[in-house]
mmCIF file of C-alpha atoms and ligand atoms in Angstrom:
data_model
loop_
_atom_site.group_PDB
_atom_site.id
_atom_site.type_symbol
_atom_site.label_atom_id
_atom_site.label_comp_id
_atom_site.label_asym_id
_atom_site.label_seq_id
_atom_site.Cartn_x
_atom_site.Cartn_y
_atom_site.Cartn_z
ATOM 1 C CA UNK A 1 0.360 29.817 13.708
ATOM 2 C CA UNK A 2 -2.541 27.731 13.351
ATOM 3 C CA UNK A 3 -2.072 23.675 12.306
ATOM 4 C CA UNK A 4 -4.387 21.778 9.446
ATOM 5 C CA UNK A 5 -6.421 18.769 9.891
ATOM 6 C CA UNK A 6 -8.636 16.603 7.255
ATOM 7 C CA UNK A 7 -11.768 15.507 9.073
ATOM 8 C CA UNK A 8 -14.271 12.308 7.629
ATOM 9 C CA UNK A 9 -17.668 15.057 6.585
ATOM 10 C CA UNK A 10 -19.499 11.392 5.683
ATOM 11 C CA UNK A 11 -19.237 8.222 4.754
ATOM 12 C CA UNK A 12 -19.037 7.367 1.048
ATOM 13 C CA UNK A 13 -21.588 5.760 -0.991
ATOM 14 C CA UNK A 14 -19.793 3.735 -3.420
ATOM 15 C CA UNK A 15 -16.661 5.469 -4.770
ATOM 16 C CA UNK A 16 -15.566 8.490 -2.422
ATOM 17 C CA UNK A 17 -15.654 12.206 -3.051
ATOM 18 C CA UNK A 18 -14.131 15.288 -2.179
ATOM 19 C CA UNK A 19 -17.421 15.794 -0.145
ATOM 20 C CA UNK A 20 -16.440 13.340 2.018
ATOM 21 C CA UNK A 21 -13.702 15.008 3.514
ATOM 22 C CA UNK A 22 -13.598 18.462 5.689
ATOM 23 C CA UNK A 23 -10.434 20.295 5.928
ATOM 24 C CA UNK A 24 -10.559 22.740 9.241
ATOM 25 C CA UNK A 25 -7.713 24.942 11.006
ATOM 26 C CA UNK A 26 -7.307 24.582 14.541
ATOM 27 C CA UNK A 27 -4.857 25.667 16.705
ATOM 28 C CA UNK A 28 -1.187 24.291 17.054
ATOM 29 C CA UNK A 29 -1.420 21.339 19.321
ATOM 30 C CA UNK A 30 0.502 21.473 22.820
ATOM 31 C CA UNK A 31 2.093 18.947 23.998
ATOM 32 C CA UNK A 32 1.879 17.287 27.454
ATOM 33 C CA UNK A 33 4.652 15.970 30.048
ATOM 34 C CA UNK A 34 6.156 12.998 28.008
ATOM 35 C CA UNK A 35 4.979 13.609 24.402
ATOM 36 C CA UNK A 36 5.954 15.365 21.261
ATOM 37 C CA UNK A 37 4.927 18.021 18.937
ATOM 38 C CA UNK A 38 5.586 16.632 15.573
ATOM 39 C CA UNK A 39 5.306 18.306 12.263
ATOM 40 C CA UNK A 40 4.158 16.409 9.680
ATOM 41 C CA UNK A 41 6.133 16.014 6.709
ATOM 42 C CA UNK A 42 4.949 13.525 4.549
ATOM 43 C CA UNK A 43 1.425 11.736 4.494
ATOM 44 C CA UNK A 44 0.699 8.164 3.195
ATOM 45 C CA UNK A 45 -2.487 7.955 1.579
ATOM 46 C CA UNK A 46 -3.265 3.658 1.630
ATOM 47 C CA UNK A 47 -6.291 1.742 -0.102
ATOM 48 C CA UNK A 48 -7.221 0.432 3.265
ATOM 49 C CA UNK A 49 -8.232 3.859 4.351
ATOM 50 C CA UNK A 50 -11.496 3.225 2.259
ATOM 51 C CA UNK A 51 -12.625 0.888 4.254
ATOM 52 C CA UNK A 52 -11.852 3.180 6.874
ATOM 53 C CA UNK A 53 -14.162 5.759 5.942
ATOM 54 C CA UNK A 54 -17.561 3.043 6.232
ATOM 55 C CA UNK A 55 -19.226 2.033 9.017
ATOM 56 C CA UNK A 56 -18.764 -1.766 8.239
ATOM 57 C CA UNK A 57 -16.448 -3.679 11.264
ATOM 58 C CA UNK A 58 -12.887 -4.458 9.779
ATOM 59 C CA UNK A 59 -9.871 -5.140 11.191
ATOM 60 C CA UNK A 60 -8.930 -1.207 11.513
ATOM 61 C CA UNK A 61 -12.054 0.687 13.108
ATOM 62 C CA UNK A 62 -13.932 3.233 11.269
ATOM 63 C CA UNK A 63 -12.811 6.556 11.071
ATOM 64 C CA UNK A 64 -15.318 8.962 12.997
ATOM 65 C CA UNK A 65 -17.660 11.083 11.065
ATOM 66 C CA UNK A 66 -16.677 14.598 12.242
ATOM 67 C CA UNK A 67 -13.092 13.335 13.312
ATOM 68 C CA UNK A 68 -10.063 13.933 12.167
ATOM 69 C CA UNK A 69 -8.755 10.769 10.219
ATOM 70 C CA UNK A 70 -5.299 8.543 10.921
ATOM 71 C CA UNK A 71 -2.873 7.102 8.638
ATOM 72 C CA UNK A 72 0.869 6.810 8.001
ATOM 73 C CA UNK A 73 3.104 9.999 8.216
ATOM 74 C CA UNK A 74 6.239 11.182 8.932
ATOM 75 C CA UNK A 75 7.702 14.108 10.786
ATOM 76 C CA UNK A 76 9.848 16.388 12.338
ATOM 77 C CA UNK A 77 10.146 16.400 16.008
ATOM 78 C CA UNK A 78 9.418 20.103 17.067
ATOM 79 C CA UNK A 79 8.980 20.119 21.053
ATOM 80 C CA UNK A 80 10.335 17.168 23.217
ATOM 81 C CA UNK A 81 10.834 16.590 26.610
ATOM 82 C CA UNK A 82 11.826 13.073 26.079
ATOM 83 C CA UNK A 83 14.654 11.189 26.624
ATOM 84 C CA UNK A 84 15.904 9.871 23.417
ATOM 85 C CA UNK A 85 13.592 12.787 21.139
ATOM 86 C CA UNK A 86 15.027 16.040 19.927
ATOM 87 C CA UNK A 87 14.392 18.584 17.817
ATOM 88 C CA UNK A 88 14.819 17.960 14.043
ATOM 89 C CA UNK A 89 14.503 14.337 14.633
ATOM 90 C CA UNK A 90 12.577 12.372 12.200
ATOM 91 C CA UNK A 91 9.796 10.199 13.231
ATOM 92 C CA UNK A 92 7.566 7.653 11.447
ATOM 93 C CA UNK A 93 3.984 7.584 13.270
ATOM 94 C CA UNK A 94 0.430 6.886 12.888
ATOM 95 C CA UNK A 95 -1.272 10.504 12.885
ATOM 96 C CA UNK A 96 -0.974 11.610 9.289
ATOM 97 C CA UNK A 97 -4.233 13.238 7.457
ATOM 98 C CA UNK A 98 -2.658 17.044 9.917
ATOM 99 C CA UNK A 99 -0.062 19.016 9.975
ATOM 100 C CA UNK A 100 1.093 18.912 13.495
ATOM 101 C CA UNK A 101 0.588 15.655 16.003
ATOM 102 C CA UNK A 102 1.274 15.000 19.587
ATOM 103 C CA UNK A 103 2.211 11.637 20.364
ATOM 104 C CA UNK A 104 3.600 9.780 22.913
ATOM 105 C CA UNK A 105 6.780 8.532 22.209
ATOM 106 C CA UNK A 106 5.756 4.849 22.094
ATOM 107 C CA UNK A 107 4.021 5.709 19.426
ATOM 108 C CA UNK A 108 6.922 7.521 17.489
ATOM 109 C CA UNK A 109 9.423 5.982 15.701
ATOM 110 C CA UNK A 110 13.044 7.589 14.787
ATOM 111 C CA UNK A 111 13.938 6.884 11.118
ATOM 112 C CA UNK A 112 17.665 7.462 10.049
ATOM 113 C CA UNK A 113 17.782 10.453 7.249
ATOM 114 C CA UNK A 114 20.934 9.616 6.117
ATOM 115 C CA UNK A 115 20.239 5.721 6.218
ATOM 116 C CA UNK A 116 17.910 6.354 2.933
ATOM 117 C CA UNK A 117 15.306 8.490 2.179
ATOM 118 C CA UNK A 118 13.024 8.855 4.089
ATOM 119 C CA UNK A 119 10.121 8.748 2.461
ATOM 120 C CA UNK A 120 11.170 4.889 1.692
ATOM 121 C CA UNK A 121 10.191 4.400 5.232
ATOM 122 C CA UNK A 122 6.494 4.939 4.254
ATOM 123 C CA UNK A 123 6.853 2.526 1.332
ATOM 124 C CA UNK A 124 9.219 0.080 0.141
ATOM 125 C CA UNK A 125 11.145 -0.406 3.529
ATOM 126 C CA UNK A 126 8.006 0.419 5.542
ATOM 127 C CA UNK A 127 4.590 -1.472 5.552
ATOM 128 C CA UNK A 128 4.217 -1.302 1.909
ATOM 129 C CA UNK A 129 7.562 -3.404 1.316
ATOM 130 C CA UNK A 130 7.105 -5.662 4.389
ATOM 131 C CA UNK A 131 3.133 -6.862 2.815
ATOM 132 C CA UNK A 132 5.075 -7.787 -0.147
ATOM 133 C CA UNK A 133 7.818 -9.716 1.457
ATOM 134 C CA UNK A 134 5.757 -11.259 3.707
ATOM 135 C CA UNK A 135 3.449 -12.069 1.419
ATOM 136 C CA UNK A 136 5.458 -13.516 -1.368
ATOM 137 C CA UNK A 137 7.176 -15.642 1.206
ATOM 138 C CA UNK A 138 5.549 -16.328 4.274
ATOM 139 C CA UNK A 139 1.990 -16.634 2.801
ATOM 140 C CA UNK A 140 2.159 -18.016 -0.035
ATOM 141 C CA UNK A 141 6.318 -19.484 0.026
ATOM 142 C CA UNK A 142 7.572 -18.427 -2.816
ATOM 143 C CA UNK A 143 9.759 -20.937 -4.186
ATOM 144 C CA UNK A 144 12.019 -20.558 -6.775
ATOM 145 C CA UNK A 145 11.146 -21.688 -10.515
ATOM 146 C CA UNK A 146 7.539 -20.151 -9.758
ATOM 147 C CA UNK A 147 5.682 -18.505 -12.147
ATOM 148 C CA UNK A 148 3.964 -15.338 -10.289
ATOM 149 C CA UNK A 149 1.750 -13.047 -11.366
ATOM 150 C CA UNK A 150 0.852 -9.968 -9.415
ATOM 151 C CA UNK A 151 -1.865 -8.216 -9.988
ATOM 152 C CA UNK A 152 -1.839 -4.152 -8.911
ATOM 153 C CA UNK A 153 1.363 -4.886 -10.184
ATOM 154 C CA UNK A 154 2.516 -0.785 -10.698
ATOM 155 C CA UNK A 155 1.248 -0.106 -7.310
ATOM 156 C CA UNK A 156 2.928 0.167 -3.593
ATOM 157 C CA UNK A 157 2.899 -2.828 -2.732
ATOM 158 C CA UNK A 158 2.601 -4.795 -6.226
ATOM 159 C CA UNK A 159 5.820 -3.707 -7.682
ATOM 160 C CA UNK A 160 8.213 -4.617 -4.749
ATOM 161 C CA UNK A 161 6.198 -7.865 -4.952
ATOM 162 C CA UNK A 162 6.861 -8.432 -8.505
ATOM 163 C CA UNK A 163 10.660 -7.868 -8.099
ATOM 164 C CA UNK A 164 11.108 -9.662 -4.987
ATOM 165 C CA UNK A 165 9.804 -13.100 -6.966
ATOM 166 C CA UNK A 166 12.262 -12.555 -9.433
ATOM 167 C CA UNK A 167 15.116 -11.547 -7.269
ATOM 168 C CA UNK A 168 14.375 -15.044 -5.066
ATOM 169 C CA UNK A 169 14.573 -16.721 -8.362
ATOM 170 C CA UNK A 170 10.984 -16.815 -10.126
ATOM 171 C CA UNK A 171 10.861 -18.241 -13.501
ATOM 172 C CA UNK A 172 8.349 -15.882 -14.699
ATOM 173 C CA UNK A 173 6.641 -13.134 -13.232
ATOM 174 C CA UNK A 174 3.776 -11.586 -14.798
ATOM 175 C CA UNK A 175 1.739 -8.301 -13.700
ATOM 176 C CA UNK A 176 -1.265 -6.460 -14.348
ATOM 177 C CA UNK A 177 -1.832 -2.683 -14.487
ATOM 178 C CA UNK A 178 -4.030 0.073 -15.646
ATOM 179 C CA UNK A 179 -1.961 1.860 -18.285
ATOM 180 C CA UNK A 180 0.200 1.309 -21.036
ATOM 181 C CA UNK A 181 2.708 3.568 -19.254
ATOM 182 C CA UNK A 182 2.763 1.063 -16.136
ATOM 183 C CA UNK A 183 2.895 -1.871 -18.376
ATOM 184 C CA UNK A 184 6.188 -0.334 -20.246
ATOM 185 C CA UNK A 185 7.643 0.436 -16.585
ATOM 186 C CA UNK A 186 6.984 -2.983 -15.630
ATOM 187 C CA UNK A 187 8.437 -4.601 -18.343
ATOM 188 C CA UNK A 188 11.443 -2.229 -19.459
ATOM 189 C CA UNK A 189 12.378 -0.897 -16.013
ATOM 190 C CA UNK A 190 11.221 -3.496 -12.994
ATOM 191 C CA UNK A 191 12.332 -6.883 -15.302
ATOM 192 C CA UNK A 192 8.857 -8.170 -14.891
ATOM 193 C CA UNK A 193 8.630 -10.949 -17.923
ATOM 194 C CA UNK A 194 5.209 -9.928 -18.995
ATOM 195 C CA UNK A 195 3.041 -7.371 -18.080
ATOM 196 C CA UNK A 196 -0.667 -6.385 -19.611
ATOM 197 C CA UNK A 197 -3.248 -3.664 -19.055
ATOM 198 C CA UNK A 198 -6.063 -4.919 -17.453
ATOM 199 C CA UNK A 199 -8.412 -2.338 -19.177
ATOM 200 C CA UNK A 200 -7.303 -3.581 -22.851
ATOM 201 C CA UNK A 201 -8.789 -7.421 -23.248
ATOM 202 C CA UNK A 202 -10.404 -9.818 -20.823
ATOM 203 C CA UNK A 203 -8.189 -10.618 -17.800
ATOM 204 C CA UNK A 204 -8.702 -14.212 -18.302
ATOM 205 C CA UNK A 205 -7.604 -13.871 -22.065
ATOM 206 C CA UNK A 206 -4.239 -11.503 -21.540
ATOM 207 C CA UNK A 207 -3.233 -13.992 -18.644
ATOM 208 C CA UNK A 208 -3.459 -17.277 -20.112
ATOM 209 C CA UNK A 209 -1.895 -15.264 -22.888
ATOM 210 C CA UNK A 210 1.385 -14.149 -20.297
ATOM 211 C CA UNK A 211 1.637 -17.658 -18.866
ATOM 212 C CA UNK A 212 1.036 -20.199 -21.322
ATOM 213 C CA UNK A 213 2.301 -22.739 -18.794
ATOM 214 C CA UNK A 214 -0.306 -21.725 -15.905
ATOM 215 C CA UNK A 215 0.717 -20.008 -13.027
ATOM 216 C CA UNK A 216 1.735 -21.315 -9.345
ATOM 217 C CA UNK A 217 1.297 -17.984 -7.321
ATOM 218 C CA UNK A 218 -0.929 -15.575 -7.681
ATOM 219 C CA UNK A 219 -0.382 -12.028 -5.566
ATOM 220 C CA UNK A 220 -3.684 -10.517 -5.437
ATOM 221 C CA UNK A 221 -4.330 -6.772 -4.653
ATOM 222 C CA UNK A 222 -7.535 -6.779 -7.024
ATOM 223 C CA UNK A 223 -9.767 -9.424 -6.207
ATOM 224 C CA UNK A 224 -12.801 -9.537 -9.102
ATOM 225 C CA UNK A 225 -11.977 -10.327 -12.362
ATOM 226 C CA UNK A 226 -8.682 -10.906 -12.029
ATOM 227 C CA UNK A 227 -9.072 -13.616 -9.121
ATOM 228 C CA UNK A 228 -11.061 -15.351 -11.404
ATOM 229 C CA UNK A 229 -8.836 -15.049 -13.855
ATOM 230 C CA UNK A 230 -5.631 -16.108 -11.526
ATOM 231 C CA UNK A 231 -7.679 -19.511 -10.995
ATOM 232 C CA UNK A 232 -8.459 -20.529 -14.593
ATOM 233 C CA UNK A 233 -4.588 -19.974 -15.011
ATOM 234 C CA UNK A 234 -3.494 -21.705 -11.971
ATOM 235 C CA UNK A 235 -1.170 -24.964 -11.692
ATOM 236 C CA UNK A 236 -1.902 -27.783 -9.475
ATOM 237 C CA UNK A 237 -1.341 -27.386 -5.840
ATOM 238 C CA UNK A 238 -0.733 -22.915 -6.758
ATOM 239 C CA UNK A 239 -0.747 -20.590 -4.124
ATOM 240 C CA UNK A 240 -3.224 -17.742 -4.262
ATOM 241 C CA UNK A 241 -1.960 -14.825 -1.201
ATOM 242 C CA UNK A 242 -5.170 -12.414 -1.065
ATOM 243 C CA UNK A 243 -3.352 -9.491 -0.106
ATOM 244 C CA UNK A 244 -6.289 -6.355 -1.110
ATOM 245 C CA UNK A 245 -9.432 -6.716 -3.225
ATOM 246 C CA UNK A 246 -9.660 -3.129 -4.452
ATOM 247 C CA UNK A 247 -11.450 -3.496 -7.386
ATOM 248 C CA UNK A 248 -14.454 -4.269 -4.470
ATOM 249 C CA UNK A 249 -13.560 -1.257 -1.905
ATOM 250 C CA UNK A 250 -16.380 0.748 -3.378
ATOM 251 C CA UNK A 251 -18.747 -1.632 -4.384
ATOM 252 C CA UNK A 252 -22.501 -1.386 -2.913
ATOM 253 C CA UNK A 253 -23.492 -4.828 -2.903
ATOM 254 C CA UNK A 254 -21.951 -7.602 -2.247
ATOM 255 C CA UNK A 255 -19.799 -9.445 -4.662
ATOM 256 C CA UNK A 256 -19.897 -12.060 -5.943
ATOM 257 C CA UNK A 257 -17.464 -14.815 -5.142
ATOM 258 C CA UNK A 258 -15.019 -16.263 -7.613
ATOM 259 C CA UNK A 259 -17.351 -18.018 -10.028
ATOM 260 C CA UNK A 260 -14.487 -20.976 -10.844
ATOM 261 C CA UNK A 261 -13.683 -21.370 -7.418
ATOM 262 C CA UNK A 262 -14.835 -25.252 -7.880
ATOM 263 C CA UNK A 263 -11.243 -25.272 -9.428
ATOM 264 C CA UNK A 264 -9.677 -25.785 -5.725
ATOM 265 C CA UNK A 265 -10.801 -29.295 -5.490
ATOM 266 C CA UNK A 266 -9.598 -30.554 -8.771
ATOM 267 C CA UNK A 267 -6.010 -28.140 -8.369
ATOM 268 C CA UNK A 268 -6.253 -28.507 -4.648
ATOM 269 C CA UNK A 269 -4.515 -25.121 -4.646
ATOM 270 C CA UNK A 270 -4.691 -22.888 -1.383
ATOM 271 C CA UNK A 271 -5.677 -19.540 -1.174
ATOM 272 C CA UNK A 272 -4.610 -17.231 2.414
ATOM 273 C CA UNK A 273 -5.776 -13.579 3.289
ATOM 274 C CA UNK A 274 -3.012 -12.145 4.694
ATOM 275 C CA UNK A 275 -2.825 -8.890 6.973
ATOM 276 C CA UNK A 276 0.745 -7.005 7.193
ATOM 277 C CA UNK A 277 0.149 -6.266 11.292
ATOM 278 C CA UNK A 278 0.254 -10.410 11.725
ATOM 279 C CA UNK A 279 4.156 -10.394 10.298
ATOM 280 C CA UNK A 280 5.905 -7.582 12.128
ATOM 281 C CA UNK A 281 8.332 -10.567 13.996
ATOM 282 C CA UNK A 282 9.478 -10.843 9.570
ATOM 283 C CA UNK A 283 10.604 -6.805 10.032
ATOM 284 C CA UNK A 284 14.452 -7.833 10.640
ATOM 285 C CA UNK A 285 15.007 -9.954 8.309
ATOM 286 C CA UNK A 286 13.061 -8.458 5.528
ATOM 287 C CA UNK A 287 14.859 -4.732 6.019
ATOM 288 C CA UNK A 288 18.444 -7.388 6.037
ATOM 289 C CA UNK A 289 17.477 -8.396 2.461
ATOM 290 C CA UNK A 290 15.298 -5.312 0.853
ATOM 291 C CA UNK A 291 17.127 -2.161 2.219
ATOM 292 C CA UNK A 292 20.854 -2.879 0.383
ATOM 293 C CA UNK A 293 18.771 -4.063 -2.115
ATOM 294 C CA UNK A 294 17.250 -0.506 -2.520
ATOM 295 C CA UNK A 295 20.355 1.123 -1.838
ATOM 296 C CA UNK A 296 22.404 -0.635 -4.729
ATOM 297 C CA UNK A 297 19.150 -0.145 -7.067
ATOM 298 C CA UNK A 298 18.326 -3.780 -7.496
ATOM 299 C CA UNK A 299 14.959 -2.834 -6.207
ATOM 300 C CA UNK A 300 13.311 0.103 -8.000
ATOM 301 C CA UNK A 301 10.989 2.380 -6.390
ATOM 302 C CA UNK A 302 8.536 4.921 -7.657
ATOM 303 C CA UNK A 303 6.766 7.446 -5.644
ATOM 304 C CA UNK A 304 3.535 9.896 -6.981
ATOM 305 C CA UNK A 305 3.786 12.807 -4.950
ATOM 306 C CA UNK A 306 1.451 15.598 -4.593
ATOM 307 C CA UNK A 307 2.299 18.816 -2.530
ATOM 308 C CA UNK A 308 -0.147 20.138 0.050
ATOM 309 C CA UNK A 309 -2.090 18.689 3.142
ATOM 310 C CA UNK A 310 -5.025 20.539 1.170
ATOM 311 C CA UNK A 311 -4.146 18.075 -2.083
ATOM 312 C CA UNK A 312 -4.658 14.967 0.583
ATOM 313 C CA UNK A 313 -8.189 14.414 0.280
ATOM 314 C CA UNK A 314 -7.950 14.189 -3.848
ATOM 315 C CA UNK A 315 -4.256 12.745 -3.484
ATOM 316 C CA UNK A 316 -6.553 9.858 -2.191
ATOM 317 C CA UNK A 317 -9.094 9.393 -4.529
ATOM 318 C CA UNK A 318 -6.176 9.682 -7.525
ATOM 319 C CA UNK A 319 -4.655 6.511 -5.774
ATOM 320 C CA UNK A 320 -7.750 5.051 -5.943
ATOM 321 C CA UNK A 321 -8.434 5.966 -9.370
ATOM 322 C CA UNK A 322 -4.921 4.290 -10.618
ATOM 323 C CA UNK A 323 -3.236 8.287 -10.832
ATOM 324 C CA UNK A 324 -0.243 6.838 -8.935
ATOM 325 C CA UNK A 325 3.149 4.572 -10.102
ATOM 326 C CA UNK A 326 4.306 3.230 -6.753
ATOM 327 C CA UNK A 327 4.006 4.589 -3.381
ATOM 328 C CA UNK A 328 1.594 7.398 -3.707
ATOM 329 C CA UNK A 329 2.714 10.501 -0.686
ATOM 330 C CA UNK A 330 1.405 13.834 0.141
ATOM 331 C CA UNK A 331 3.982 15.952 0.723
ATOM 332 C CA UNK A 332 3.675 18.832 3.415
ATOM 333 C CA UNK A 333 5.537 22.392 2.940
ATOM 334 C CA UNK A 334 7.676 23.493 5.805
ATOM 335 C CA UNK A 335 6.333 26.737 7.383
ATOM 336 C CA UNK A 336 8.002 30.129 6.348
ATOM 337 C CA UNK A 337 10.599 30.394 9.353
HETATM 338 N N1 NAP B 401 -3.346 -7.128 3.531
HETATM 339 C C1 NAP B 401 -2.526 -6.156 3.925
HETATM 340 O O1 NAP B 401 -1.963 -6.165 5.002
HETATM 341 C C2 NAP B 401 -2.313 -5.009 2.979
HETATM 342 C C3 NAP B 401 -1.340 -4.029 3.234
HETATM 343 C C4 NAP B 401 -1.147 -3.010 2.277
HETATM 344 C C5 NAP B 401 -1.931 -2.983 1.143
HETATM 345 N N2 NAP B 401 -2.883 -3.943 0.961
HETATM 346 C C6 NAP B 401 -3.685 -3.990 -0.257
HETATM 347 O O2 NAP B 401 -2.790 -4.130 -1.323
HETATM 348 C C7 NAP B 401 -3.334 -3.511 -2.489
HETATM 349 C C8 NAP B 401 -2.320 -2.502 -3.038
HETATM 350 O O3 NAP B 401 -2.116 -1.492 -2.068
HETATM 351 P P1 NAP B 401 -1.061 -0.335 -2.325
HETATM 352 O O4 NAP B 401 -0.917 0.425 -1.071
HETATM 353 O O5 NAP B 401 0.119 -0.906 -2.970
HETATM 354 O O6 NAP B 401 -1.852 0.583 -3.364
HETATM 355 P P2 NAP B 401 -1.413 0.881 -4.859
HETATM 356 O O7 NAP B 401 -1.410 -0.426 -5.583
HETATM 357 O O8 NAP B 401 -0.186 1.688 -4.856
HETATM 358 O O9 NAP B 401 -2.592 1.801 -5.367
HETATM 359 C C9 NAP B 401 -3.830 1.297 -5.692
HETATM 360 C C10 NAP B 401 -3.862 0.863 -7.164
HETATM 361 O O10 NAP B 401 -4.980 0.022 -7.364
HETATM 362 C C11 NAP B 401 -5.295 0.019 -8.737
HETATM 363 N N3 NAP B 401 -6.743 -0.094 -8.911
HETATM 364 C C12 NAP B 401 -7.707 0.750 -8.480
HETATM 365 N N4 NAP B 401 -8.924 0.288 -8.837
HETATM 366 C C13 NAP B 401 -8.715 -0.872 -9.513
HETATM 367 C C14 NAP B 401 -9.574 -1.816 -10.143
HETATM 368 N N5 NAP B 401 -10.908 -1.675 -10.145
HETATM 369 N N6 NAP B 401 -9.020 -2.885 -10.754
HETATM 370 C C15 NAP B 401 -7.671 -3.049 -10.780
HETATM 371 N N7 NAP B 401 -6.813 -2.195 -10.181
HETATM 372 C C16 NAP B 401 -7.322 -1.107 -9.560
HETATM 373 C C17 NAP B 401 -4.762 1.331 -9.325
HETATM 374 O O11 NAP B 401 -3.767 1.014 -10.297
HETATM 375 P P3 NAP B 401 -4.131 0.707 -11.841
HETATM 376 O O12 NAP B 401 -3.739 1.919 -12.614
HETATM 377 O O13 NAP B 401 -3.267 -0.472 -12.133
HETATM 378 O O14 NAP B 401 -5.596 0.428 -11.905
HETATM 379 C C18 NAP B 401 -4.097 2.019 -8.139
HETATM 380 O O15 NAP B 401 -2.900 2.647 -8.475
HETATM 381 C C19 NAP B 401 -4.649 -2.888 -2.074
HETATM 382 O O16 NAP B 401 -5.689 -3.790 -2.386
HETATM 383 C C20 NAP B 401 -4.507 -2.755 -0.576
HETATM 384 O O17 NAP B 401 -5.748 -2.736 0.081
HETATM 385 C C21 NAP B 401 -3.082 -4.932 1.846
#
């Protein structure tokens, strides 16, 4: 039986292709005193990832040209000598982008199948719910009688964000999106008050439109235009949480700033990057609130899925292209036993 792995081939210039990405077989790996063979499940493909794939210094290093690439996954525990890891457990680790990983415990993490499902666990009630939370109320304190607006607002992260304001008592919460069809699940099915497609009018114009009273947080995923946008609309003393700029991931020059941003001194708002990995202490507390939450279906979730650790490399650039309505996963066939 031979195992799959998605190598980097090169480094994108501008928006990534499937040229980028190298798919070879290689054997099974074997596992070592004290680690596991894991296979691979489900993959998370993530925006960040595209940063990955360039050279430039982030906060997560580059993927290696030639190398296979990292990201979310989770898995079924094959071989384990382990205390505490058997066979048919479920883990939640870092080595997605193959089929099979070794890993050393430490770096495995055993997820309850019958707590929910587990894919949740690589989105709303894994990193992907935990940005929101934490960035709706650590970053930028939500308080309640707010009016929010999220932009990326049918995405991952976005549309957890968006229903988390209104669940801790928003007055109005407002998203963006790229499609009708996200703006009708955002309105009709995730109780956001007002929700337009970025793609139809002028952000600035469809905002002020949404929030005729201003807004005092802004949840940004898209940076650009919209940021812009967000501060021509925001109240005195708002809150902007910079949570992803992906309308930028693939640009070849450098942007340029928010051309309003002058508007800070007069509104004196603030305006916070914000990296999940800085809020992991908030992990508790947020799965205490979000997971009954998800379990009683107060918090919808949505999940694109495509089949096949050969689909990965263009599951990516579909989530990147807007293809997905929440969490977008890869999902990996068991072998014929
Ligand atoms: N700071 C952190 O710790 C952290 C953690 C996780 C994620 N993030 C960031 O949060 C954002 C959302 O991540 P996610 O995982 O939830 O991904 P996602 O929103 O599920 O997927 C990306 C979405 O971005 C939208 N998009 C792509 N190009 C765009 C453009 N030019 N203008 C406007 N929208 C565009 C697409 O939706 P449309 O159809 O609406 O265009 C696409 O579905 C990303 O910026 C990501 O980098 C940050």
């Amino acid at each position: 039986m031979s195992a799959i792995e998605i190598r980097l081939a090169s480094r994108p210039h501008g928006a990534p292709t499937l040229e980028n990405f190298d798919l070879a077989e290689v054997d099974v790996p074997a596992p070592g005193p004290g680690q596991l063979l894991v296979r691979n499940t489900w993959l998370s493909v993530d925006p960040y990832m595209r940063g990955r794939m360039s050279s430039a210094k982030s906060y997560a290093p580059p993927y290696e040209v030639g190398k296979v690439m990292h990201g979310g996954a989770l898995g079924e525990v094959v071989e384990s000598d382990v205390d505490g890891f058997a066979p048919g457990d479920t883990v939640l680790h870092g080595l997605g982008w193959r089929t099979h990983a070794v890993l050393e415990p430490k770096h495995a993490a055993k997820v309850d199948p019958d707590a929910a499902p587990v894919t949740a666990y690589l989105g709303v009630l894994g990193l992907t719910g935990l940005t929101a939370y934490a960035g709706l109320f650590d970053v930028a304190g939500l308080r309640e009688g707010d009016t929010v607006f999220v932009s990326g607002a049918a995405g991952a992260v976005g549309s957890v964000a968006g229903q988390l304001a209104r669940a801790r008592g928003a007055k109005r919460v407002i998203g963006s999106a790229g499609s009708a069809e996200k703006v009708r699940w955002l309105t009709e099915e995730l109780g956001f008050d007002a929700a337009f497609n970025y793609k139809d009018a002028p952000v600035t114009d469809q905002l002020a439109k949404a929030a005729p009273d201003g807004i005092d947080v802004y949840f940004d995923n898209v940076g650009g235009e919209h940021l812009e946008a967000a501060i021509d609309s925001l109240n005195l003393h708002g809150r902007i949480v910079v949570c992803g700029m992906i309308s930028q991931y693939n640009a070849t020059e450098p942007t340029p700033a928010p051309r309003n941003l002058s508007q800070i001194i007069a509104k004196r708002f603030t305006m916070r990057g914000m990296l999940v990995g800085d809020h992991q202490h908030l992990r508790p507390e947020f799965l205490a609130e979000v997971a009954p939450m998800v379990t009683d279906g107060r918090l919808k979730y949505s999940e694109t899925v495509v089949d096949g650790i050969r689909n990965a490399p263009q599951a990516f650039l579909d989530l990147l292209a807007g293809a997905n309505t929440g969490k977008m996963l890869v999902r990996l066939q068991a072998p014929p036993r």
